[in-house]
Coordinates of N, CA and C in Angstrom, one line a residue:
M21 N -41.0 -37.1 -57.7 CA -40.0 -36.3 -58.3 C -40.5 -34.7 -58.7
R22 N -39.7 -33.8 -58.5 CA -40.2 -32.5 -59.0 C -39.0 -32.2 -59.7
I23 N -39.2 -31.5 -61.0 CA -38.4 -31.1 -61.8 C -38.1 -29.7 -61.6
S24 N -37.1 -29.3 -61.2 CA -37.0 -28.0 -60.6 C -36.9 -26.9 -62.2
A25 N -36.8 -25.7 -62.1 CA -36.9 -24.7 -63.0 C -35.3 -24.9 -63.8
R26 N -34.4 -24.9 -62.8 CA -32.9 -25.0 -63.2 C -32.9 -26.1 -64.0
A27 N -33.4 -27.4 -63.6 CA -33.2 -28.6 -64.3 C -33.8 -28.4 -65.6
D28 N -35.1 -27.8 -65.9 CA -36.0 -27.8 -67.1 C -35.2 -26.8 -68.1
Y29 N -34.5 -25.7 -67.6 CA -33.9 -24.7 -68.3 C -32.6 -25.5 -68.8
A30 N -31.8 -26.1 -68.0 CA -30.4 -26.8 -68.5 C -31.0 -27.8 -69.3
V31 N -31.8 -28.7 -69.4 CA -32.1 -29.6 -70.4 C -32.6 -28.8 -71.7
R32 N -33.3 -27.7 -71.7 CA -33.8 -27.1 -73.0 C -32.2 -26.5 -73.6
A33 N -31.6 -25.9 -72.5 CA -30.3 -25.5 -73.3 C -29.7 -26.4 -73.8
A34 N -29.4 -27.6 -73.5 CA -28.7 -28.7 -74.0 C -29.4 -29.2 -75.3
L35 N -30.6 -29.1 -75.1 CA -31.3 -29.5 -76.5 C -30.8 -28.3 -77.5
E36 N -31.0 -27.3 -77.1 CA -30.5 -26.1 -78.2 C -29.1 -26.5 -78.6
L37 N -28.1 -27.1 -77.7 CA -26.8 -27.3 -78.6 C -27.2 -28.6 -79.4
A38 N -27.7 -29.4 -78.9 CA -27.8 -30.7 -79.6 C -28.3 -30.5 -80.8
A39 N -29.4 -29.8 -81.1 CA -30.0 -29.4 -82.5 C -29.0 -28.7 -83.3
S40 N -28.0 -27.9 -82.7 CA -27.1 -27.0 -83.6 C -26.0 -27.9 -84.0
G41 N -26.0 -29.1 -83.7 CA -24.9 -29.8 -83.9 C -23.6 -29.4 -83.2
S42 N -22.5 -30.5 -83.6 CA -21.2 -30.4 -82.9 C -20.3 -29.4 -83.2
E43 N -20.4 -28.9 -84.5 CA -19.5 -28.1 -84.9 C -19.9 -26.4 -84.5
A44 N -21.3 -26.2 -84.4 CA -21.5 -24.9 -84.2 C -21.5 -24.3 -82.6
A45 N -20.9 -23.4 -82.1 CA -21.1 -22.8 -80.8 C -21.8 -21.9 -81.0
L46 N -22.9 -22.0 -80.0 CA -24.1 -21.0 -79.6 C -23.8 -20.0 -78.6
K47 N -24.0 -18.7 -78.7 CA -23.7 -18.0 -77.7 C -25.2 -18.2 -76.7
A48 N -24.8 -17.9 -75.2 CA -25.7 -17.9 -74.3 C -27.0 -17.0 -74.6
E49 N -26.9 -15.7 -75.1 CA -28.1 -14.8 -75.6 C -29.1 -15.7 -76.7
A50 N -28.2 -16.2 -77.6 CA -29.4 -17.0 -78.6 C -30.1 -18.3 -77.8
I51 N -29.2 -18.8 -77.0 CA -30.0 -20.0 -76.5 C -31.1 -19.5 -75.8
A52 N -30.7 -18.4 -75.0 CA -31.8 -17.8 -74.0 C -33.2 -17.3 -74.9
A53 N -32.6 -16.8 -76.0 CA -33.9 -16.1 -76.6 C -34.7 -17.4 -77.1
A54 N -33.8 -18.5 -77.8 CA -34.7 -19.6 -78.2 C -35.6 -20.2 -77.5
Q55 N -35.1 -20.2 -76.2 CA -35.8 -21.1 -75.3 C -36.5 -20.2 -74.4
G56 N -36.5 -18.9 -74.3 CA -37.3 -18.0 -73.4 C -37.0 -18.2 -71.8
I57 N -35.6 -18.5 -71.7 CA -34.8 -18.5 -70.3 C -34.3 -17.4 -70.0
P58 N -34.4 -16.7 -68.8 CA -33.5 -15.5 -68.5 C -32.1 -15.7 -68.6
H59 N -31.8 -14.8 -69.5 CA -30.0 -14.9 -69.9 C -28.9 -14.9 -68.6
K60 N -29.5 -14.2 -67.4 CA -28.7 -14.2 -66.3 C -28.3 -15.7 -65.6
F61 N -29.8 -16.2 -65.6 CA -30.0 -17.6 -65.0 C -29.4 -18.8 -65.9
L62 N -29.6 -18.7 -67.2 CA -28.9 -19.4 -68.2 C -27.3 -19.5 -68.2
E63 N -26.7 -18.5 -67.7 CA -25.1 -18.0 -67.6 C -24.7 -19.0 -66.6
G64 N -25.3 -19.0 -65.3 CA -25.0 -20.1 -64.4 C -25.2 -21.3 -64.7
I65 N -26.5 -21.8 -65.3 CA -26.7 -23.1 -66.0 C -25.5 -23.7 -66.6
L66 N -25.2 -22.6 -67.7 CA -24.0 -23.0 -68.8 C -22.7 -23.3 -68.0
G67 N -22.6 -22.5 -66.7 CA -21.2 -22.9 -66.0 C -21.5 -24.1 -65.4
D68 N -22.5 -24.4 -65.0 CA -22.7 -25.8 -64.3 C -22.6 -26.8 -65.1
L69 N -23.0 -26.8 -66.3 CA -22.9 -27.8 -67.5 C -21.5 -27.9 -68.0
R70 N -20.8 -26.6 -68.0 CA -19.2 -26.7 -68.1 C -18.4 -27.4 -67.3
R71 N -18.7 -27.0 -66.0 CA -17.9 -27.4 -64.9 C -18.2 -29.0 -64.6
G72 N -19.4 -29.6 -65.0 CA -20.0 -31.0 -64.9 C -19.5 -31.9 -66.2
G73 N -18.8 -31.2 -67.2 CA -18.1 -31.5 -68.4 C -19.0 -32.1 -69.4
L74 N -20.5 -31.6 -69.4 CA -21.3 -31.6 -70.6 C -21.3 -30.9 -71.8
V75 N -20.8 -29.6 -71.4 CA -20.6 -28.3 -72.6 C -19.3 -27.8 -72.6
V76 N -18.7 -27.3 -73.4 CA -17.5 -26.5 -73.7 C -17.8 -25.1 -74.1
S77 N -16.9 -24.4 -73.5 CA -17.2 -22.7 -74.2 C -15.8 -22.6 -74.8
Q78 N -16.3 -21.3 -75.5 CA -15.2 -20.9 -76.3 C -15.2 -19.6 -76.4
R79 N -14.2 -18.7 -76.0 CA -14.3 -17.3 -76.1 C -14.0 -16.8 -77.5
G80 N -14.5 -15.1 -77.7 CA -14.1 -14.9 -79.1 C -15.5 -14.4 -80.0
G81 N -15.3 -14.1 -81.1 CA -16.2 -13.8 -82.2 C -16.8 -15.2 -82.6
K82 N -16.2 -15.9 -82.7 CA -17.1 -17.3 -83.1 C -17.2 -18.1 -82.0
G83 N -17.3 -17.6 -80.6 CA -17.3 -18.3 -79.4 C -18.5 -18.6 -79.2
G84 N -18.9 -19.3 -77.9 CA -20.2 -19.7 -77.4 C -20.1 -21.1 -76.8
Y85 N -21.1 -21.7 -76.7 CA -21.0 -22.9 -76.1 C -21.6 -24.2 -77.3
R86 N -21.1 -25.1 -76.9 CA -21.4 -26.6 -77.3 C -21.3 -27.8 -76.7
L87 N -21.9 -28.9 -77.3 CA -21.5 -29.9 -76.3 C -20.2 -30.5 -76.4
A88 N -19.8 -31.0 -75.0 CA -18.5 -31.5 -74.8 C -18.6 -33.2 -75.5
R89 N -19.4 -33.5 -75.8 CA -19.4 -34.9 -76.4 C -20.8 -35.0 -77.2
P90 N -21.1 -36.0 -78.0 CA -22.1 -36.3 -79.0 C -23.3 -36.4 -78.2
A91 N -24.4 -35.7 -78.7 CA -25.4 -36.0 -77.9 C -26.2 -37.1 -77.4
E92 N -25.8 -38.2 -78.4 CA -26.2 -39.5 -78.3 C -25.8 -40.1 -76.9
S93 N -24.8 -39.4 -76.6 CA -23.9 -40.1 -75.0 C -24.2 -39.3 -73.9
I94 N -25.2 -38.3 -74.1 CA -25.4 -37.4 -73.0 C -26.9 -37.8 -72.5
A95 N -27.5 -38.4 -71.5 CA -28.8 -38.8 -71.2 C -29.2 -37.5 -70.3
I96 N -30.5 -37.5 -70.4 CA -31.2 -36.4 -69.7 C -30.8 -36.4 -68.5
A97 N -30.9 -37.5 -67.8 CA -30.6 -37.6 -66.5 C -28.9 -37.1 -66.2
D98 N -28.2 -37.0 -67.0 CA -26.7 -36.6 -66.6 C -26.8 -35.0 -66.5
V99 N -27.6 -34.2 -67.5 CA -28.3 -32.9 -67.2 C -28.6 -32.6 -66.1
I100 N -29.6 -33.1 -65.7 CA -30.2 -32.8 -64.4 C -29.5 -33.0 -63.4
R101 N -28.5 -34.2 -63.0 CA -28.0 -34.4 -62.0 C -26.6 -33.2 -61.8
V102 N -26.4 -32.9 -62.7 CA -25.4 -31.9 -62.9 C -25.6 -30.3 -62.4
V103 N -27.1 -30.1 -62.9 CA -27.2 -28.9 -62.2 C -28.1 -29.0 -60.9
D104 N -28.8 -30.3 -60.3 CA -29.7 -30.3 -59.4 C -29.1 -31.4 -58.4
G105 N -28.3 -32.2 -58.8 CA -27.8 -33.6 -57.9 C -28.7 -34.8 -58.2
P106 N -28.7 -35.4 -57.2 CA -29.7 -36.9 -57.3 C -30.8 -36.6 -57.9
L107 N -31.2 -37.6 -58.7 CA -32.4 -37.5 -59.5 C -33.8 -37.8 -58.5
V108 N -33.4 -38.5 -57.3 CA -34.6 -39.0 -56.5 C -33.9 -38.9 -55.1
S109 N -34.4 -38.0 -53.9 CA -33.9 -38.0 -53.2 C -35.3 -37.9 -51.8
V110 N -35.1 -38.3 -50.7 CA -36.2 -38.0 -49.8 C -35.7 -37.3 -48.9
R111 N -36.1 -36.3 -48.4 CA -35.6 -34.9 -47.6 C -34.0 -34.7 -47.8
G112 N -33.6 -34.7 -48.8 CA -32.2 -34.6 -49.4 C -31.7 -35.8 -49.4
V113 N -31.9 -36.7 -48.7 CA -31.2 -38.1 -48.5 C -31.3 -39.0 -49.6
R114 N -30.4 -39.9 -50.3 CA -30.5 -40.6 -51.3 C -31.1 -42.0 -50.8
P115 N -32.2 -42.7 -51.5 CA -32.9 -43.8 -50.5 C -31.9 -44.8 -49.7
P116 N -30.9 -45.3 -50.5 CA -30.1 -46.2 -49.8 C -29.9 -45.9 -48.5
G117 N -29.5 -44.5 -48.3 CA -29.2 -44.3 -47.1 C -30.2 -44.0 -45.9
L118 N -31.6 -44.3 -46.3 CA -32.9 -44.0 -45.3 C -32.9 -45.5 -44.6
S119 N -33.8 -45.4 -43.6 CA -34.2 -46.5 -42.7 C -35.3 -46.2 -42.2
Y120 N -36.3 -47.1 -41.9 CA -37.6 -46.8 -41.6 C -38.2 -48.1 -40.3
C121 N -38.8 -48.2 -39.6 CA -38.9 -49.0 -38.8 C -40.8 -49.3 -38.7
G122 N -41.2 -50.3 -38.3 CA -42.6 -50.2 -37.9 C -43.4 -50.6 -39.4
P123 N -44.2 -50.0 -39.4 CA -45.4 -49.9 -40.6 C -44.6 -49.1 -41.7
A124 N -43.8 -48.3 -41.5 CA -43.1 -47.9 -42.7 C -41.9 -48.4 -43.1
E125 N -41.4 -49.5 -42.7 CA -40.6 -50.2 -43.1 C -40.5 -50.5 -44.7
S126 N -41.6 -50.9 -45.2 CA -41.6 -50.9 -46.7 C -41.6 -49.8 -47.3
L127 N -41.1 -48.6 -46.9 CA -41.4 -47.4 -47.8 C -40.0 -47.4 -48.7
L128 N -38.9 -48.0 -48.0 CA -37.6 -48.0 -48.4 C -37.6 -48.6 -49.7
P129 N -37.8 -50.1 -50.0 CA -38.1 -50.7 -51.4 C -39.1 -49.6 -52.4
L130 N -40.0 -49.2 -51.7 CA -40.8 -48.1 -52.5 C -40.1 -47.2 -53.3
W131 N -39.5 -46.4 -52.2 CA -38.5 -45.3 -52.7 C -37.2 -45.5 -53.8
I132 N -36.8 -46.8 -53.7 CA -35.8 -47.7 -54.5 C -36.5 -47.7 -55.7
A133 N -37.9 -48.3 -55.7 CA -38.4 -48.6 -57.1 C -38.8 -47.5 -57.8
V134 N -39.0 -46.3 -57.3 CA -39.4 -44.8 -57.8 C -38.0 -44.6 -58.4
R135 N -37.1 -44.7 -57.8 CA -35.7 -44.3 -58.2 C -35.1 -45.0 -59.4
A136 N -35.4 -46.2 -59.2 CA -35.1 -47.2 -60.6 C -35.8 -46.7 -61.7
N137 N -37.2 -46.4 -61.6 CA -37.9 -46.0 -62.7 C -37.8 -44.8 -63.0
V138 N -37.4 -43.6 -62.5 CA -36.7 -42.3 -63.0 C -35.6 -42.8 -63.6
R139 N -34.7 -43.5 -62.9 CA -33.5 -43.8 -63.9 C -33.5 -44.4 -65.0
K140 N -34.5 -45.1 -65.4 CA -34.7 -46.0 -66.2 C -35.2 -45.1 -67.6
V141 N -36.0 -44.2 -67.0 CA -36.6 -43.2 -68.0 C -35.4 -42.3 -68.5
L142 N -35.0 -41.5 -67.4 CA -34.1 -40.2 -67.8 C -32.8 -41.0 -68.1
G143 N -32.2 -41.9 -67.8 CA -31.1 -42.5 -68.0 C -30.9 -42.9 -69.5
E144 N -31.9 -43.4 -70.1 CA -32.0 -44.2 -71.3 C -32.2 -43.1 -72.3
V145 N -33.0 -42.0 -72.0 CA -33.3 -41.1 -73.1 C -32.0 -40.1 -73.0
T146 N -31.6 -40.0 -74.4 CA -30.8 -39.0 -74.6 C -31.1 -37.7 -75.4
L147 N -30.1 -36.8 -75.1 CA -30.4 -35.6 -76.0 C -30.9 -35.8 -77.4
A148 N -29.9 -36.5 -77.9 CA -30.1 -36.9 -79.4 C -31.7 -37.3 -79.8
H149 N -32.1 -38.1 -78.8 CA -33.5 -38.8 -79.0 C -34.8 -37.8 -78.7
V150 N -34.3 -36.6 -77.7 CA -35.4 -35.4 -77.6 C -35.4 -34.7 -78.8
A151 N -34.0 -34.1 -79.0 CA -33.6 -33.4 -80.2 C -34.5 -33.8 -81.2
A152 N -34.5 -34.9 -81.8 CA -34.8 -35.5 -82.9 C -36.2 -35.9 -82.9
A153 N -36.8 -35.8 -81.8 CA -38.1 -36.3 -81.6 C -38.6 -37.9 -81.7
K154 N -37.7 -38.4 -81.3 CA -37.7 -40.1 -81.5 C -37.3 -40.7 -80.1
L155 N -38.4 -40.5 -79.1 CA -38.1 -40.8 -77.9 C -38.2 -42.5 -78.4
P156 N -37.5 -43.2 -77.0 CA -37.9 -44.8 -77.3 C -39.2 -45.1 -77.2
D157 N -39.6 -46.2 -77.6 CA -40.9 -46.8 -77.7 C -41.4 -47.0 -75.8
E158 N -40.7 -47.5 -75.0 CA -40.9 -47.9 -73.9 C -41.5 -46.4 -73.2
V159 N -40.7 -45.2 -73.5 CA -41.2 -44.0 -73.1 C -42.5 -43.6 -73.9
L160 N -42.5 -43.5 -75.3 CA -43.8 -43.4 -75.6 C -45.0 -44.2 -75.2
S161 N -44.8 -45.3 -74.6 CA -45.7 -46.3 -74.2 C -46.5 -45.7 -73.1
L162 N -45.4 -45.3 -72.3 CA -45.8 -44.7 -71.0 C -46.6 -43.3 -71.0
A163 N -46.0 -42.5 -72.1 CA -46.9 -41.3 -72.3 C -48.2 -41.4 -72.9
E164 N -48.6 -42.6 -73.7 CA -49.6 -42.9 -74.2 C -50.6 -43.2 -73.2
D165 N -50.6 -43.8 -72.2 CA -51.6 -44.0 -71.3 C -52.6 -42.6 -70.8
P166 N -53.6 -42.7 -71.1 CA -54.4 -41.4 -70.8 C -54.1 -41.1 -69.1
E167 N -54.1 -42.1 -68.4 CA -53.9 -41.7 -66.9 C -52.7 -41.0 -66.8
A168 N -51.5 -41.2 -67.6 CA -50.4 -40.4 -67.5 C -50.4 -38.8 -67.6
W169 N -51.5 -38.6 -68.2 CA -51.9 -37.0 -68.5 C -52.7 -36.4 -67.6
T170 N -53.3 -37.1 -66.6 CA -54.0 -36.5 -65.7 C -53.4 -36.3 -64.2
N171 N -54.0 -35.1 -63.6 CA -53.6 -34.9 -62.2 C -54.8 -35.4 -61.5
P172 N -54.2 -36.3 -60.4 CA -55.3 -36.8 -59.4 C -55.6 -35.7 -58.5

């Protein structure tokens, strides 16, 4: 799985909104400055998040962006799907749409298992978890494995 710059920026922008609370609207410029995201790129991302129902925007002097629902109800996977589509695909195809033959036949359950694990982590971790630096124990356990930090 590859996390695109667009997905990384979208999650970081959503985390800024989560940290600001549900009442405050943040200007795109403030989010961009806080996270070091190019402003024009962020505007497109915020538009995607708005169309995806994750953020709402308000015009005017007190305008800006805020989360459309509580941070506890928005999974990291939700944000990534809105800006990048499916979490796991193979050549642009979702694993259940694939078929293999011969010695490659067992690739399909492998890709399904990878997708299940990615969904488990990104689907269970919410913006609230990350913004509060309180990741679930299962995620912390995976990250504590020294092998997780090395690049083979």
